[in-house]
PDB file of C-alpha atoms in Angstrom:
ATOM      1  CA  MET A   6     -68.858 -13.440 -15.068  1.00  0.00           C
ATOM      2  CA  SER A   7     -67.657 -15.339 -18.079  1.00  0.00           C
ATOM      3  CA  ILE A   8     -65.753 -13.482 -20.773  1.00  0.00           C
ATOM      4  CA  LYS A   9     -67.470 -14.337 -24.039  1.00  0.00           C
ATOM      5  CA  THR A  10     -65.822 -11.698 -26.228  1.00  0.00           C
ATOM      6  CA  ALA A  11     -62.526  -9.861 -25.873  1.00  0.00           C
ATOM      7  CA  GLU A  12     -61.378  -7.720 -28.766  1.00  0.00           C
ATOM      8  CA  PHE A  13     -58.588  -5.243 -29.351  1.00  0.00           C
ATOM      9  CA  LEU A  14     -60.049  -1.830 -30.129  1.00  0.00           C
ATOM     10  CA  VAL A  15     -57.391   0.887 -30.343  1.00  0.00           C
ATOM     11  CA  SER A  16     -53.841   1.883 -29.390  1.00  0.00           C
ATOM     12  CA  ASN A  17     -52.677   5.444 -28.953  1.00  0.00           C
ATOM     13  CA  SER A  18     -50.531   7.799 -26.910  1.00  0.00           C
ATOM     14  CA  ASN A  19     -53.105  10.574 -26.770  1.00  0.00           C
ATOM     15  CA  VAL A  20     -55.666  10.365 -23.980  1.00  0.00           C
ATOM     16  CA  ALA A  21     -57.996  12.641 -25.944  1.00  0.00           C
ATOM     17  CA  LYS A  22     -58.242   9.932 -28.615  1.00  0.00           C
ATOM     18  CA  CYS A  23     -59.358   7.190 -26.216  1.00  0.00           C
ATOM     19  CA  PRO A  24     -62.890   5.799 -26.785  1.00  0.00           C
ATOM     20  CA  LYS A  25     -65.572   8.443 -26.334  1.00  0.00           C
ATOM     21  CA  ASN A  26     -68.339   6.305 -24.831  1.00  0.00           C
ATOM     22  CA  ASN A  27     -68.915   5.910 -21.101  1.00  0.00           C
ATOM     23  CA  LEU A  28     -68.137   2.217 -20.665  1.00  0.00           C
ATOM     24  CA  PRO A  29     -66.208   1.558 -17.430  1.00  0.00           C
ATOM     25  CA  GLU A  30     -62.458   1.039 -17.729  1.00  0.00           C
ATOM     26  CA  TYR A  31     -60.033  -1.045 -15.701  1.00  0.00           C
ATOM     27  CA  ALA A  32     -56.370  -0.180 -16.222  1.00  0.00           C
ATOM     28  CA  PHE A  33     -53.534  -2.684 -15.756  1.00  0.00           C
ATOM     29  CA  ILE A  34     -50.062  -1.331 -15.062  1.00  0.00           C
ATOM     30  CA  GLY A  35     -46.789  -2.405 -13.444  1.00  0.00           C
ATOM     31  CA  ARG A  36     -43.049  -2.470 -13.837  1.00  0.00           C
ATOM     32  CA  SER A  37     -41.725  -3.842 -17.094  1.00  0.00           C
ATOM     33  CA  ASN A  38     -41.532  -7.642 -17.247  1.00  0.00           C
ATOM     34  CA  VAL A  39     -44.018  -8.153 -14.407  1.00  0.00           C
ATOM     35  CA  GLY A  40     -46.110 -10.511 -16.542  1.00  0.00           C
ATOM     36  CA  LYS A  41     -48.854  -8.061 -17.496  1.00  0.00           C
ATOM     37  CA  SER A  42     -49.553  -9.365 -21.001  1.00  0.00           C
ATOM     38  CA  SER A  43     -49.631 -12.961 -19.791  1.00  0.00           C
ATOM     39  CA  LEU A  44     -52.052 -11.993 -17.024  1.00  0.00           C
ATOM     40  CA  ILE A  45     -54.366 -10.180 -19.460  1.00  0.00           C
ATOM     41  CA  ASN A  46     -54.377 -13.192 -21.781  1.00  0.00           C
ATOM     42  CA  MET A  47     -55.140 -15.475 -18.850  1.00  0.00           C
ATOM     43  CA  LEU A  48     -58.003 -13.302 -17.567  1.00  0.00           C
ATOM     44  CA  THR A  49     -59.612 -13.078 -20.999  1.00  0.00           C
ATOM     45  CA  ASP A  50     -58.852 -16.703 -21.929  1.00  0.00           C
ATOM     46  CA  ARG A  51     -57.196 -15.508 -25.147  1.00  0.00           C
ATOM     47  CA  LYS A  52     -53.674 -16.677 -25.973  1.00  0.00           C
ATOM     48  CA  ASN A  53     -52.563 -13.668 -27.979  1.00  0.00           C
ATOM     49  CA  LEU A  54     -54.875 -10.806 -27.063  1.00  0.00           C
ATOM     50  CA  ALA A  55     -52.045  -8.883 -25.435  1.00  0.00           C
ATOM     51  CA  LYS A  56     -48.645  -9.328 -27.069  1.00  0.00           C
ATOM     52  CA  THR A  57     -46.160 -11.068 -24.791  1.00  0.00           C
ATOM     53  CA  SER A  58     -42.430 -10.634 -25.128  1.00  0.00           C
ATOM     54  CA  GLY A  59     -39.211 -11.542 -23.365  1.00  0.00           C
ATOM     55  CA  ARG A  60     -38.101  -7.971 -23.976  1.00  0.00           C
ATOM     56  CA  PRO A  61     -39.198  -5.583 -21.200  1.00  0.00           C
ATOM     57  CA  GLY A  62     -40.968  -2.411 -22.256  1.00  0.00           C
ATOM     58  CA  LYS A  63     -42.759  -3.815 -25.287  1.00  0.00           C
ATOM     59  CA  THR A  64     -46.053  -2.112 -24.429  1.00  0.00           C
ATOM     60  CA  GLN A  65     -45.530   1.521 -25.405  1.00  0.00           C
ATOM     61  CA  LEU A  66     -49.086   2.739 -25.963  1.00  0.00           C
ATOM     62  CA  ILE A  67     -52.468   2.909 -24.246  1.00  0.00           C
ATOM     63  CA  ASN A  68     -54.199  -0.259 -25.465  1.00  0.00           C
ATOM     64  CA  HIS A  69     -57.976  -0.590 -25.175  1.00  0.00           C
ATOM     65  CA  PHE A  70     -59.630  -4.015 -25.292  1.00  0.00           C
ATOM     66  CA  ILE A  71     -63.428  -4.203 -25.193  1.00  0.00           C
ATOM     67  CA  ILE A  72     -64.745  -7.055 -23.054  1.00  0.00           C
ATOM     68  CA  ASN A  73     -68.225  -8.527 -23.549  1.00  0.00           C
ATOM     69  CA  GLN A  74     -69.087  -5.292 -25.345  1.00  0.00           C
ATOM     70  CA  SER A  75     -69.665  -3.779 -21.895  1.00  0.00           C
ATOM     71  CA  TRP A  76     -66.349  -2.669 -20.375  1.00  0.00           C
ATOM     72  CA  TYR A  77     -62.764  -1.886 -21.297  1.00  0.00           C
ATOM     73  CA  LEU A  78     -59.592  -3.558 -20.161  1.00  0.00           C
ATOM     74  CA  VAL A  79     -56.785  -1.025 -20.617  1.00  0.00           C
ATOM     75  CA  ASP A  80     -53.187  -2.194 -20.999  1.00  0.00           C
ATOM     76  CA  LEU A  81     -50.778   0.598 -20.046  1.00  0.00           C
ATOM     77  CA  PRO A  82     -46.988   0.816 -20.588  1.00  0.00           C
ATOM     78  CA  GLY A  83     -44.801  -0.500 -17.808  1.00  0.00           C
ATOM     79  CA  TYR A  84     -43.009   1.980 -15.619  1.00  0.00           C
ATOM     80  CA  GLY A  85     -39.417   1.582 -14.513  1.00  0.00           C
ATOM     81  CA  TYR A  86     -36.851  -0.324 -16.536  1.00  0.00           C
ATOM     82  CA  ALA A  87     -37.403  -0.605 -20.265  1.00  0.00           C
ATOM     83  CA  ARG A  88     -34.987  -0.678 -23.188  1.00  0.00           C
ATOM     84  CA  VAL A  89     -36.130   2.617 -24.562  1.00  0.00           C
ATOM     85  CA  SER A  90     -34.558   6.062 -24.705  1.00  0.00           C
ATOM     86  CA  LYS A  91     -35.007   8.603 -21.908  1.00  0.00           C
ATOM     87  CA  LYS A  92     -37.072  10.715 -24.305  1.00  0.00           C
ATOM     88  CA  VAL A  93     -39.493   7.831 -24.986  1.00  0.00           C
ATOM     89  CA  LYS A  94     -39.665   6.945 -21.291  1.00  0.00           C
ATOM     90  CA  LYS A  95     -40.519  10.564 -20.480  1.00  0.00           C
ATOM     91  CA  GLU A  96     -43.382  10.365 -22.992  1.00  0.00           C
ATOM     92  CA  PHE A  97     -44.584   7.181 -21.235  1.00  0.00           C
ATOM     93  CA  GLN A  98     -44.771   9.004 -17.930  1.00  0.00           C
ATOM     94  CA  LYS A  99     -46.533  11.975 -19.519  1.00  0.00           C
ATOM     95  CA  PHE A 100     -49.406  10.087 -21.098  1.00  0.00           C
ATOM     96  CA  ILE A 101     -49.668   7.586 -18.235  1.00  0.00           C
ATOM     97  CA  THR A 102     -50.156  10.518 -15.860  1.00  0.00           C
ATOM     98  CA  GLN A 103     -52.618  12.158 -18.229  1.00  0.00           C
ATOM     99  CA  TYR A 104     -54.574   8.931 -18.502  1.00  0.00           C
ATOM    100  CA  PHE A 105     -54.968   8.555 -14.741  1.00  0.00           C
ATOM    101  CA  GLU A 106     -55.755  12.199 -14.110  1.00  0.00           C
ATOM    102  CA  GLU A 107     -57.992  12.935 -17.108  1.00  0.00           C
ATOM    103  CA  ARG A 108     -59.780   9.705 -17.994  1.00  0.00           C
ATOM    104  CA  GLU A 109     -63.220   9.986 -16.391  1.00  0.00           C
ATOM    105  CA  GLN A 110     -64.220   6.474 -17.492  1.00  0.00           C
ATOM    106  CA  LEU A 111     -61.479   4.908 -15.346  1.00  0.00           C
ATOM    107  CA  VAL A 112     -63.135   2.962 -12.542  1.00  0.00           C
ATOM    108  CA  SER A 113     -60.160   1.188 -11.021  1.00  0.00           C
ATOM    109  CA  ALA A 114     -56.516   0.406 -11.646  1.00  0.00           C
ATOM    110  CA  PHE A 115     -54.675  -2.847 -11.033  1.00  0.00           C
ATOM    111  CA  VAL A 116     -51.019  -2.454 -10.049  1.00  0.00           C
ATOM    112  CA  LEU A 117     -49.055  -5.609 -10.845  1.00  0.00           C
ATOM    113  CA  ILE A 118     -46.295  -6.712  -8.484  1.00  0.00           C
ATOM    114  CA  ASP A 119     -43.937  -9.663  -9.005  1.00  0.00           C
ATOM    115  CA  CYS A 120     -44.452 -11.663  -5.807  1.00  0.00           C
ATOM    116  CA  ARG A 121     -40.883 -12.989  -5.895  1.00  0.00           C
ATOM    117  CA  HIS A 122     -39.264  -9.636  -5.149  1.00  0.00           C
ATOM    118  CA  GLU A 123     -38.977  -7.396  -2.131  1.00  0.00           C
ATOM    119  CA  PRO A 124     -41.016  -4.167  -2.210  1.00  0.00           C
ATOM    120  CA  GLN A 125     -39.490  -1.868  -4.828  1.00  0.00           C
ATOM    121  CA  PRO A 126     -39.394   1.927  -4.316  1.00  0.00           C
ATOM    122  CA  ILE A 127     -40.861   2.622  -7.764  1.00  0.00           C
ATOM    123  CA  ASP A 128     -43.906   0.417  -7.030  1.00  0.00           C
ATOM    124  CA  LYS A 129     -44.492   2.086  -3.671  1.00  0.00           C
ATOM    125  CA  GLU A 130     -44.090   5.532  -5.214  1.00  0.00           C
ATOM    126  CA  PHE A 131     -46.596   4.750  -7.933  1.00  0.00           C
ATOM    127  CA  MET A 132     -49.165   3.414  -5.483  1.00  0.00           C
ATOM    128  CA  GLN A 133     -48.658   6.479  -3.308  1.00  0.00           C
ATOM    129  CA  TYR A 134     -49.303   8.642  -6.382  1.00  0.00           C
ATOM    130  CA  LEU A 135     -52.585   6.796  -7.015  1.00  0.00           C
ATOM    131  CA  GLY A 136     -53.544   7.212  -3.372  1.00  0.00           C
ATOM    132  CA  GLU A 137     -52.792  10.937  -3.380  1.00  0.00           C
ATOM    133  CA  LYS A 138     -54.887  11.366  -6.529  1.00  0.00           C
ATOM    134  CA  GLN A 139     -57.669   9.279  -4.935  1.00  0.00           C
ATOM    135  CA  ILE A 140     -57.628   6.806  -7.810  1.00  0.00           C
ATOM    136  CA  PRO A 141     -59.055   3.434  -6.698  1.00  0.00           C
ATOM    137  CA  PHE A 142     -56.686   0.519  -7.249  1.00  0.00           C
ATOM    138  CA  SER A 143     -55.934  -3.051  -6.283  1.00  0.00           C
ATOM    139  CA  ILE A 144     -52.623  -4.873  -6.208  1.00  0.00           C
ATOM    140  CA  ILE A 145     -52.180  -8.073  -8.209  1.00  0.00           C
ATOM    141  CA  PHE A 146     -49.247 -10.186  -7.063  1.00  0.00           C
ATOM    142  CA  THR A 147     -48.136 -12.022 -10.208  1.00  0.00           C
ATOM    143  CA  LYS A 148     -46.148 -15.217 -10.854  1.00  0.00           C
ATOM    144  CA  ALA A 149     -47.416 -16.979  -7.728  1.00  0.00           C
ATOM    145  CA  ASP A 150     -46.529 -20.342  -9.285  1.00  0.00           C
ATOM    146  CA  LYS A 151     -42.845 -19.428  -9.046  1.00  0.00           C
ATOM    147  CA  LEU A 152     -42.855 -19.669  -5.239  1.00  0.00           C
ATOM    148  CA  LYS A 153     -43.732 -22.383  -2.766  1.00  0.00           C
ATOM    149  CA  PRO A 154     -46.839 -21.571  -0.679  1.00  0.00           C
ATOM    150  CA  LYS A 155     -44.949 -20.636   2.484  1.00  0.00           C
ATOM    151  CA  ALA A 156     -42.511 -18.415   0.626  1.00  0.00           C
ATOM    152  CA  LEU A 157     -45.409 -16.730  -1.192  1.00  0.00           C
ATOM    153  CA  GLU A 158     -47.255 -16.126   2.082  1.00  0.00           C
ATOM    154  CA  ARG A 159     -44.085 -14.743   3.676  1.00  0.00           C
ATOM    155  CA  ASN A 160     -43.363 -12.365   0.790  1.00  0.00           C
ATOM    156  CA  ILE A 161     -46.898 -10.973   0.761  1.00  0.00           C
ATOM    157  CA  GLU A 162     -46.846 -10.562   4.532  1.00  0.00           C
ATOM    158  CA  ASN A 163     -43.563  -8.657   4.248  1.00  0.00           C
ATOM    159  CA  TYR A 164     -45.152  -6.451   1.592  1.00  0.00           C
ATOM    160  CA  LYS A 165     -48.049  -5.701   3.925  1.00  0.00           C
ATOM    161  CA  LYS A 166     -45.679  -4.743   6.749  1.00  0.00           C
ATOM    162  CA  GLU A 167     -43.683  -2.491   4.426  1.00  0.00           C
ATOM    163  CA  LEU A 168     -46.755  -0.594   3.219  1.00  0.00           C
ATOM    164  CA  LEU A 169     -48.328  -0.290   6.667  1.00  0.00           C
ATOM    165  CA  ALA A 170     -45.056   1.020   8.080  1.00  0.00           C
ATOM    166  CA  GLY A 171     -45.145   3.774   5.467  1.00  0.00           C
ATOM    167  CA  ALA A 172     -47.955   5.930   4.126  1.00  0.00           C
ATOM    168  CA  TRP A 173     -50.769   3.364   4.254  1.00  0.00           C
ATOM    169  CA  ALA A 174     -53.235   3.057   7.149  1.00  0.00           C
ATOM    170  CA  GLU A 175     -54.464  -0.257   5.762  1.00  0.00           C
ATOM    171  CA  MET A 176     -53.360  -2.732   3.126  1.00  0.00           C
ATOM    172  CA  PRO A 177     -54.816  -1.944  -0.301  1.00  0.00           C
ATOM    173  CA  ASN A 178     -57.129  -4.566  -1.777  1.00  0.00           C
ATOM    174  CA  TYR A 179     -55.031  -7.309  -3.388  1.00  0.00           C
ATOM    175  CA  PHE A 180     -55.143 -10.518  -5.400  1.00  0.00           C
ATOM    176  CA  VAL A 181     -52.658 -13.356  -5.887  1.00  0.00           C
ATOM    177  CA  SER A 182     -52.326 -14.597  -9.448  1.00  0.00           C
ATOM    178  CA  SER A 183     -50.517 -16.915 -11.813  1.00  0.00           C
ATOM    179  CA  ALA A 184     -50.901 -16.778 -15.575  1.00  0.00           C
ATOM    180  CA  THR A 185     -49.505 -20.316 -15.702  1.00  0.00           C
ATOM    181  CA  ASN A 186     -52.106 -22.083 -13.575  1.00  0.00           C
ATOM    182  CA  THR A 187     -54.891 -19.403 -13.641  1.00  0.00           C
ATOM    183  CA  THR A 188     -54.686 -18.689  -9.913  1.00  0.00           C
ATOM    184  CA  GLY A 189     -56.688 -15.552  -9.134  1.00  0.00           C
ATOM    185  CA  LYS A 190     -58.576 -15.475 -12.422  1.00  0.00           C
ATOM    186  CA  ASP A 191     -62.076 -15.938 -10.997  1.00  0.00           C
ATOM    187  CA  GLU A 192     -61.432 -13.586  -8.082  1.00  0.00           C
ATOM    188  CA  ILE A 193     -60.258 -10.716 -10.313  1.00  0.00           C
ATOM    189  CA  ILE A 194     -63.000 -11.155 -12.924  1.00  0.00           C
ATOM    190  CA  ASN A 195     -65.700 -11.451 -10.245  1.00  0.00           C
ATOM    191  CA  TYR A 196     -64.371  -8.307  -8.570  1.00  0.00           C
ATOM    192  CA  ILE A 197     -64.714  -6.387 -11.842  1.00  0.00           C
ATOM    193  CA  GLU A 198     -68.201  -7.828 -12.357  1.00  0.00           C
ATOM    194  CA  GLN A 199     -69.237  -6.722  -8.868  1.00  0.00           C
ATOM    195  CA  ILE A 200     -68.111  -3.155  -9.537  1.00  0.00           C
ATOM    196  CA  ASN A 201     -69.866  -3.123 -12.923  1.00  0.00           C
ATOM    197  CA  LEU A 202     -73.112  -4.244 -11.276  1.00  0.00           C
ATOM    198  CA  GLN A 203     -72.803  -1.516  -8.640  1.00  0.00           C
ATOM    199  CA  LEU A 204     -72.241   1.077 -11.358  1.00  0.00           C
ATOM    200  CA  LYS A 205     -75.254  -0.175 -13.266  1.00  0.00           C
ATOM    201  CA  GLU A 206     -77.475  -0.065 -10.184  1.00  0.00           C
ATOM    202  CA  SER A 207     -76.351   3.437  -9.247  1.00  0.00           C
ATOM    203  CA  SER A 208     -77.194   4.713 -12.730  1.00  0.00           C
ATOM    204  CA  ILE A 209     -80.774   3.434 -12.648  1.00  0.00           C
TER     205      ILE A 209
END
């Protein structure tokens, strides 16, 4: 699939005000400063579609982008560290939870993980939450260009061992990406296209 059009549609903190049509949605979420905006811009081949910032926690709303006029890419606020008040952070958690539990158009989530770091409790907790709620998701390991191939392979293998030693019977579906050199772009976009085709076929 080639992305011919990618347009910002709406931002809000109220799930009830999200788009009313039935186009499939793919939500991107991760800890603050994981490289989410850069990844979205890389996937859509748009430099400034999602606003990037050196300041963690910049995304504070549910952002809908319509892709090829046929599906939505949803940019959600980062969980974990952000330079915002406890009150604001609590609101994040509230509407993030509402989005995942109430949004019927959500087809799959992508949980972004910085490949340079050891497994973080907050990431594992969030993935466990998605699993318990039976919300389909994939992991995207970001910033792959920051590590040498062997170190990258070792870190991902360690992540697998950590998850399999815990609540997971098998490793969740995952991708390796780099917004700098476009690693993983085709794999992620083709994965979304495959799901969209399956949805279309099942509705016929």
